[in-house]
Amino acid sequence: NAGVTQTPKFRVLKTGQSMTLLCAQDMNHEYMYWYRQDPGMGLRLIHYSVGEGTTAKGEVPDGYNVSRLKKQNFLLGLESAAPSQTSVYFCASRTGQSLDYTFGSGTRLTVV
Amino acid sequence: AQSVAQPEDQVNVAEGNPLTVKCTYSVSGNPYLFWYVQYPNRGLQFLLKYITGDNLVKGSYGFEAEFNKSQTSFHLKKPSALVSDSALYFCAVRPVALDSSYKLIFGSGTRLLVRP
């Protein structure tokens, strides 16, 4: 099925551990985004990419790194997880010609 | 700074009654405006968007939204609420791009609770 797939769906990390969240889309979209969702704060943009091989910082990039080596994949990395990174992470994508944003189902991350 | 405000954390309404979820924005230019809905443990689902033209936009599941340029508002409405409408609703805007991101800026969300 066409869409945005996020893996894993759930994860518990210990403080200081690292992990990578994967976002994969099969719609040939140029733009991809990583958001975090926190209660009372809506969704905030972490990083985004306007095409393969390009990434840029969003509103809350500290503590995260990203890579877009392939057009269909956008990886979000946490090098040393902190409790403040406990959140629900959403990936989204869109094509350059469209106003339609497709969201993944989210990754719930808990850092203890 | 560009921002979106959803002034109500929660809206309570009885089934069958009309509902309104409020949204105002502070963004330069003429932005595109969106409403999304999130059901428990699910991703965001698109409801409707305003690009240009008629100020009343109709969307999915019987929802509609009214754009008011002078008040910079984009309130979500439904004439008759259903219990199944209970969910978290997000207003979002896409500003006139000053950078290459074409990002969405989200409000803090409003939880809608429809009681039987």
mmCIF file of C-alpha atoms in Angstrom:
data_model
loop_
_atom_site.group_PDB
_atom_site.id
_atom_site.type_symbol
_atom_site.label_atom_id
_atom_site.label_comp_id
_atom_site.label_asym_id
_atom_site.label_seq_id
_atom_site.Cartn_x
_atom_site.Cartn_y
_atom_site.Cartn_z
ATOM 1 C CA ASN A 1 0.000 0.000 0.000
ATOM 2 C CA ALA A 2 1.259 3.465 -0.883
ATOM 3 C CA GLY A 3 2.067 5.674 2.024
ATOM 4 C CA VAL A 4 4.543 6.559 4.734
ATOM 5 C CA THR A 5 5.840 3.771 6.940
ATOM 6 C CA GLN A 6 7.621 4.405 10.220
ATOM 7 C CA THR A 7 9.655 1.847 12.118
ATOM 8 C CA PRO A 8 9.700 1.011 14.921
ATOM 9 C CA LYS A 9 6.254 1.860 16.281
ATOM 10 C CA PHE A 10 7.341 1.762 19.908
ATOM 11 C CA ARG A 11 10.696 1.878 21.656
ATOM 12 C CA VAL A 12 12.033 2.309 25.167
ATOM 13 C CA LEU A 13 15.589 3.579 25.491
ATOM 14 C CA LYS A 14 17.853 4.133 28.429
ATOM 15 C CA THR A 15 19.462 7.554 28.827
ATOM 16 C CA GLY A 16 22.602 7.721 26.726
ATOM 17 C CA GLN A 17 21.625 4.993 24.280
ATOM 18 C CA SER A 18 21.411 5.648 20.579
ATOM 19 C CA MET A 19 18.864 4.656 17.991
ATOM 20 C CA THR A 20 17.639 5.392 14.499
ATOM 21 C CA LEU A 21 14.057 5.902 13.412
ATOM 22 C CA LEU A 22 13.259 5.008 9.837
ATOM 23 C CA CYS A 23 10.729 6.721 7.613
ATOM 24 C CA ALA A 24 10.045 5.138 4.241
ATOM 25 C CA GLN A 25 7.721 6.404 1.519
ATOM 26 C CA ASP A 26 6.864 4.775 -1.781
ATOM 27 C CA MET A 27 5.224 7.766 -3.454
ATOM 28 C CA ASN A 28 8.376 9.257 -4.970
ATOM 29 C CA HIS A 29 7.946 12.376 -2.840
ATOM 30 C CA GLU A 30 10.737 14.933 -2.824
ATOM 31 C CA TYR A 31 10.029 16.534 0.537
ATOM 32 C CA MET A 32 10.238 14.669 3.823
ATOM 33 C CA TYR A 33 9.813 15.924 7.377
ATOM 34 C CA TRP A 34 10.376 14.758 10.929
ATOM 35 C CA TYR A 35 8.096 16.200 13.640
ATOM 36 C CA ARG A 36 7.802 15.508 17.326
ATOM 37 C CA GLN A 37 4.486 15.693 19.120
ATOM 38 C CA ASP A 38 4.307 16.668 22.782
ATOM 39 C CA PRO A 39 1.195 17.314 24.868
ATOM 40 C CA GLY A 40 0.022 20.909 24.654
ATOM 41 C CA MET A 41 2.660 21.791 22.076
ATOM 42 C CA GLY A 42 1.326 20.312 18.880
ATOM 43 C CA LEU A 43 3.812 19.084 16.309
ATOM 44 C CA ARG A 44 7.187 20.758 16.029
ATOM 45 C CA LEU A 45 9.528 20.365 13.094
ATOM 46 C CA ILE A 46 12.859 18.698 13.889
ATOM 47 C CA HIS A 47 14.527 18.355 10.479
ATOM 48 C CA TYR A 48 13.414 18.248 6.899
ATOM 49 C CA SER A 49 14.699 17.312 3.469
ATOM 50 C CA VAL A 50 13.876 18.796 0.089
ATOM 51 C CA GLY A 51 15.435 15.959 -1.871
ATOM 52 C CA GLU A 52 17.850 13.074 -1.893
ATOM 53 C CA GLY A 53 21.139 13.982 -0.289
ATOM 54 C CA THR A 54 19.861 17.192 1.317
ATOM 55 C CA THR A 55 18.770 17.917 4.884
ATOM 56 C CA ALA A 56 18.075 21.043 6.915
ATOM 57 C CA LYS A 57 17.262 22.017 10.478
ATOM 58 C CA GLY A 58 13.783 22.751 11.646
ATOM 59 C CA GLU A 59 12.506 24.340 14.821
ATOM 60 C CA VAL A 60 13.898 21.867 17.388
ATOM 61 C CA PRO A 61 16.950 20.114 15.850
ATOM 62 C CA ASP A 62 19.213 19.828 18.905
ATOM 63 C CA GLY A 63 20.048 16.256 19.875
ATOM 64 C CA TYR A 64 18.985 14.807 16.530
ATOM 65 C CA ASN A 65 20.702 14.033 13.249
ATOM 66 C CA VAL A 66 19.179 12.998 9.943
ATOM 67 C CA SER A 67 20.199 11.476 6.656
ATOM 68 C CA ARG A 68 18.544 11.125 3.251
ATOM 69 C CA LEU A 69 20.840 8.857 1.271
ATOM 70 C CA LYS A 70 17.947 7.450 -0.744
ATOM 71 C CA LYS A 71 14.944 9.429 -1.932
ATOM 72 C CA GLN A 72 12.480 7.061 -0.323
ATOM 73 C CA ASN A 73 14.075 6.970 3.139
ATOM 74 C CA PHE A 74 14.554 9.646 5.785
ATOM 75 C CA LEU A 75 16.376 8.541 8.919
ATOM 76 C CA LEU A 76 16.245 10.291 12.276
ATOM 77 C CA GLY A 77 19.050 9.517 14.692
ATOM 78 C CA LEU A 78 19.452 10.068 18.394
ATOM 79 C CA GLU A 79 23.131 9.727 19.303
ATOM 80 C CA SER A 80 22.695 9.964 23.083
ATOM 81 C CA ALA A 81 19.077 9.806 24.137
ATOM 82 C CA ALA A 82 17.793 12.059 26.926
ATOM 83 C CA PRO A 83 14.495 11.915 28.836
ATOM 84 C CA SER A 84 13.520 15.214 27.165
ATOM 85 C CA GLN A 85 13.368 13.297 23.898
ATOM 86 C CA THR A 86 10.490 11.188 25.138
ATOM 87 C CA SER A 87 7.847 11.973 22.549
ATOM 88 C CA VAL A 88 5.830 10.713 19.637
ATOM 89 C CA TYR A 89 7.687 11.173 16.368
ATOM 90 C CA PHE A 90 5.891 11.641 13.070
ATOM 91 C CA CYS A 91 7.292 11.550 9.605
ATOM 92 C CA ALA A 92 5.581 13.261 6.685
ATOM 93 C CA SER A 93 6.207 13.570 2.976
ATOM 94 C CA ARG A 94 4.898 15.526 0.014
ATOM 95 C CA THR A 95 5.652 16.007 -3.631
ATOM 96 C CA GLY A 96 6.904 19.362 -4.774
ATOM 97 C CA GLN A 97 3.770 20.103 -6.770
ATOM 98 C CA SER A 98 1.242 19.273 -4.083
ATOM 99 C CA LEU A 99 -0.265 20.690 -0.917
ATOM 100 C CA ASP A 100 -1.046 17.184 0.281
ATOM 101 C CA TYR A 101 1.119 16.016 3.163
ATOM 102 C CA THR A 102 1.095 12.307 3.989
ATOM 103 C CA PHE A 103 1.861 11.381 7.578
ATOM 104 C CA GLY A 104 3.125 8.137 9.013
ATOM 105 C CA SER A 105 1.455 6.476 11.979
ATOM 106 C CA GLY A 106 4.130 7.609 14.422
ATOM 107 C CA THR A 107 6.844 6.190 16.682
ATOM 108 C CA ARG A 108 6.293 6.393 20.410
ATOM 109 C CA LEU A 109 9.690 6.756 22.088
ATOM 110 C CA THR A 110 10.262 6.672 25.818
ATOM 111 C CA VAL A 111 13.665 7.503 27.279
ATOM 112 C CA VAL A 112 14.140 6.382 30.878
ATOM 113 C CA ALA B 1 7.314 34.846 14.858
ATOM 114 C CA GLN B 2 4.838 32.819 12.884
ATOM 115 C CA SER B 3 2.392 30.894 15.029
ATOM 116 C CA VAL B 4 -0.922 29.097 15.201
ATOM 117 C CA ALA B 5 -3.181 29.284 18.227
ATOM 118 C CA GLN B 6 -5.857 26.858 19.291
ATOM 119 C CA PRO B 7 -7.188 28.583 22.406
ATOM 120 C CA GLU B 8 -9.192 25.637 23.756
ATOM 121 C CA ASP B 9 -7.446 22.555 25.092
ATOM 122 C CA GLN B 10 -10.744 20.689 25.061
ATOM 123 C CA VAL B 11 -14.182 21.184 23.594
ATOM 124 C CA ASN B 12 -17.150 19.297 25.000
ATOM 125 C CA VAL B 13 -20.367 18.920 23.042
ATOM 126 C CA ALA B 14 -23.421 16.690 23.136
ATOM 127 C CA GLU B 15 -24.090 14.349 20.252
ATOM 128 C CA GLY B 16 -26.322 15.988 17.672
ATOM 129 C CA ASN B 17 -25.306 19.510 18.613
ATOM 130 C CA PRO B 18 -23.153 21.725 16.410
ATOM 131 C CA LEU B 19 -19.473 21.979 17.195
ATOM 132 C CA THR B 20 -16.786 24.588 16.630
ATOM 133 C CA VAL B 21 -13.055 24.187 17.169
ATOM 134 C CA LYS B 22 -11.240 27.498 17.015
ATOM 135 C CA CYS B 23 -8.004 28.378 15.262
ATOM 136 C CA THR B 24 -6.260 31.689 14.705
ATOM 137 C CA TYR B 25 -2.919 32.307 13.076
ATOM 138 C CA SER B 26 -0.184 34.891 12.916
ATOM 139 C CA VAL B 27 1.589 34.415 9.616
ATOM 140 C CA SER B 28 2.677 36.894 7.003
ATOM 141 C CA GLY B 29 1.146 36.856 3.588
ATOM 142 C CA ASN B 30 -1.656 34.577 2.494
ATOM 143 C CA PRO B 31 -0.957 31.143 3.938
ATOM 144 C CA TYR B 32 -2.565 27.840 3.119
ATOM 145 C CA LEU B 33 -4.633 26.516 6.026
ATOM 146 C CA PHE B 34 -5.286 22.935 7.100
ATOM 147 C CA TRP B 35 -7.153 20.836 9.629
ATOM 148 C CA TYR B 36 -6.004 17.379 10.669
ATOM 149 C CA VAL B 37 -7.530 14.846 13.048
ATOM 150 C CA GLN B 38 -5.746 12.296 15.196
ATOM 151 C CA TYR B 39 -7.505 9.310 16.690
ATOM 152 C CA PRO B 40 -5.889 7.489 19.644
ATOM 153 C CA ASN B 41 -2.624 5.764 18.741
ATOM 154 C CA ARG B 42 -2.995 6.771 15.099
ATOM 155 C CA GLY B 43 -1.300 9.183 12.755
ATOM 156 C CA LEU B 44 -2.680 12.443 11.459
ATOM 157 C CA GLN B 45 -5.514 12.290 8.978
ATOM 158 C CA PHE B 46 -6.255 15.164 6.627
ATOM 159 C CA LEU B 47 -9.692 16.778 6.991
ATOM 160 C CA LEU B 48 -9.671 19.831 4.769
ATOM 161 C CA LYS B 49 -7.631 22.751 3.496
ATOM 162 C CA TYR B 50 -8.114 26.311 2.333
ATOM 163 C CA ILE B 51 -6.113 27.576 -0.602
ATOM 164 C CA THR B 52 -8.137 30.398 -2.096
ATOM 165 C CA GLY B 53 -11.673 31.267 -3.113
ATOM 166 C CA ASP B 54 -14.822 30.532 -1.126
ATOM 167 C CA ASN B 55 -14.309 31.198 2.562
ATOM 168 C CA LEU B 56 -16.301 28.099 3.535
ATOM 169 C CA VAL B 57 -14.393 24.909 2.863
ATOM 170 C CA LYS B 58 -16.009 21.484 3.049
ATOM 171 C CA GLY B 59 -14.013 18.434 4.007
ATOM 172 C CA SER B 60 -14.193 14.834 5.137
ATOM 173 C CA TYR B 61 -16.725 13.316 7.563
ATOM 174 C CA GLY B 62 -19.113 16.290 7.308
ATOM 175 C CA PHE B 63 -16.628 18.829 8.642
ATOM 176 C CA GLU B 64 -16.258 22.303 7.246
ATOM 177 C CA ALA B 65 -14.118 25.313 8.082
ATOM 178 C CA GLU B 66 -14.645 29.028 7.720
ATOM 179 C CA PHE B 67 -11.764 31.257 6.709
ATOM 180 C CA ASN B 68 -11.865 34.843 7.942
ATOM 181 C CA LYS B 69 -9.006 36.924 6.618
ATOM 182 C CA SER B 70 -9.666 40.014 8.720
ATOM 183 C CA GLN B 71 -9.703 37.973 11.922
ATOM 184 C CA THR B 72 -6.958 35.599 10.699
ATOM 185 C CA SER B 73 -9.079 32.673 11.792
ATOM 186 C CA PHE B 74 -9.918 29.279 10.380
ATOM 187 C CA HIS B 75 -12.485 27.672 12.670
ATOM 188 C CA LEU B 76 -13.534 24.060 12.190
ATOM 189 C CA LYS B 77 -17.250 23.341 12.323
ATOM 190 C CA LYS B 78 -19.741 20.528 12.040
ATOM 191 C CA PRO B 79 -23.528 20.969 12.138
ATOM 192 C CA SER B 80 -24.240 17.790 14.101
ATOM 193 C CA ALA B 81 -21.574 16.089 16.208
ATOM 194 C CA LEU B 82 -21.137 12.330 16.482
ATOM 195 C CA VAL B 83 -19.597 10.393 19.351
ATOM 196 C CA SER B 84 -17.140 9.007 16.804
ATOM 197 C CA ASP B 85 -15.860 12.556 16.166
ATOM 198 C CA SER B 86 -14.146 12.472 19.548
ATOM 199 C CA ALA B 87 -10.452 12.915 18.776
ATOM 200 C CA LEU B 88 -7.567 15.389 18.810
ATOM 201 C CA TYR B 89 -7.784 18.120 16.175
ATOM 202 C CA PHE B 90 -4.882 20.132 14.835
ATOM 203 C CA CYS B 91 -4.946 23.346 12.862
ATOM 204 C CA ALA B 92 -1.916 23.965 10.652
ATOM 205 C CA VAL B 93 -0.709 26.659 8.293
ATOM 206 C CA ARG B 94 1.796 26.665 5.514
ATOM 207 C CA PRO B 95 3.275 30.145 5.286
ATOM 208 C CA VAL B 96 4.338 31.832 2.128
ATOM 209 C CA ALA B 97 7.714 30.212 1.888
ATOM 210 C CA LEU B 98 10.626 32.327 2.976
ATOM 211 C CA ASP B 99 12.783 29.229 2.861
ATOM 212 C CA SER B 100 12.740 26.014 0.923
ATOM 213 C CA SER B 101 10.980 23.879 3.475
ATOM 214 C CA TYR B 102 7.285 24.493 2.715
ATOM 215 C CA LYS B 103 6.768 23.264 6.238
ATOM 216 C CA LEU B 104 3.527 23.115 8.177
ATOM 217 C CA ILE B 105 3.234 25.048 11.436
ATOM 218 C CA PHE B 106 0.852 23.374 13.862
ATOM 219 C CA GLY B 107 -1.320 24.593 16.673
ATOM 220 C CA SER B 108 -1.204 22.884 20.048
ATOM 221 C CA GLY B 109 -4.260 20.765 19.341
ATOM 222 C CA THR B 110 -7.802 20.680 20.704
ATOM 223 C CA ARG B 111 -9.359 17.564 22.138
ATOM 224 C CA LEU B 112 -12.971 17.165 21.110
ATOM 225 C CA LEU B 113 -15.189 15.101 23.391
ATOM 226 C CA VAL B 114 -18.673 14.308 22.140
ATOM 227 C CA ARG B 115 -20.898 12.830 24.822
ATOM 228 C CA PRO B 116 -23.832 10.580 23.962
#
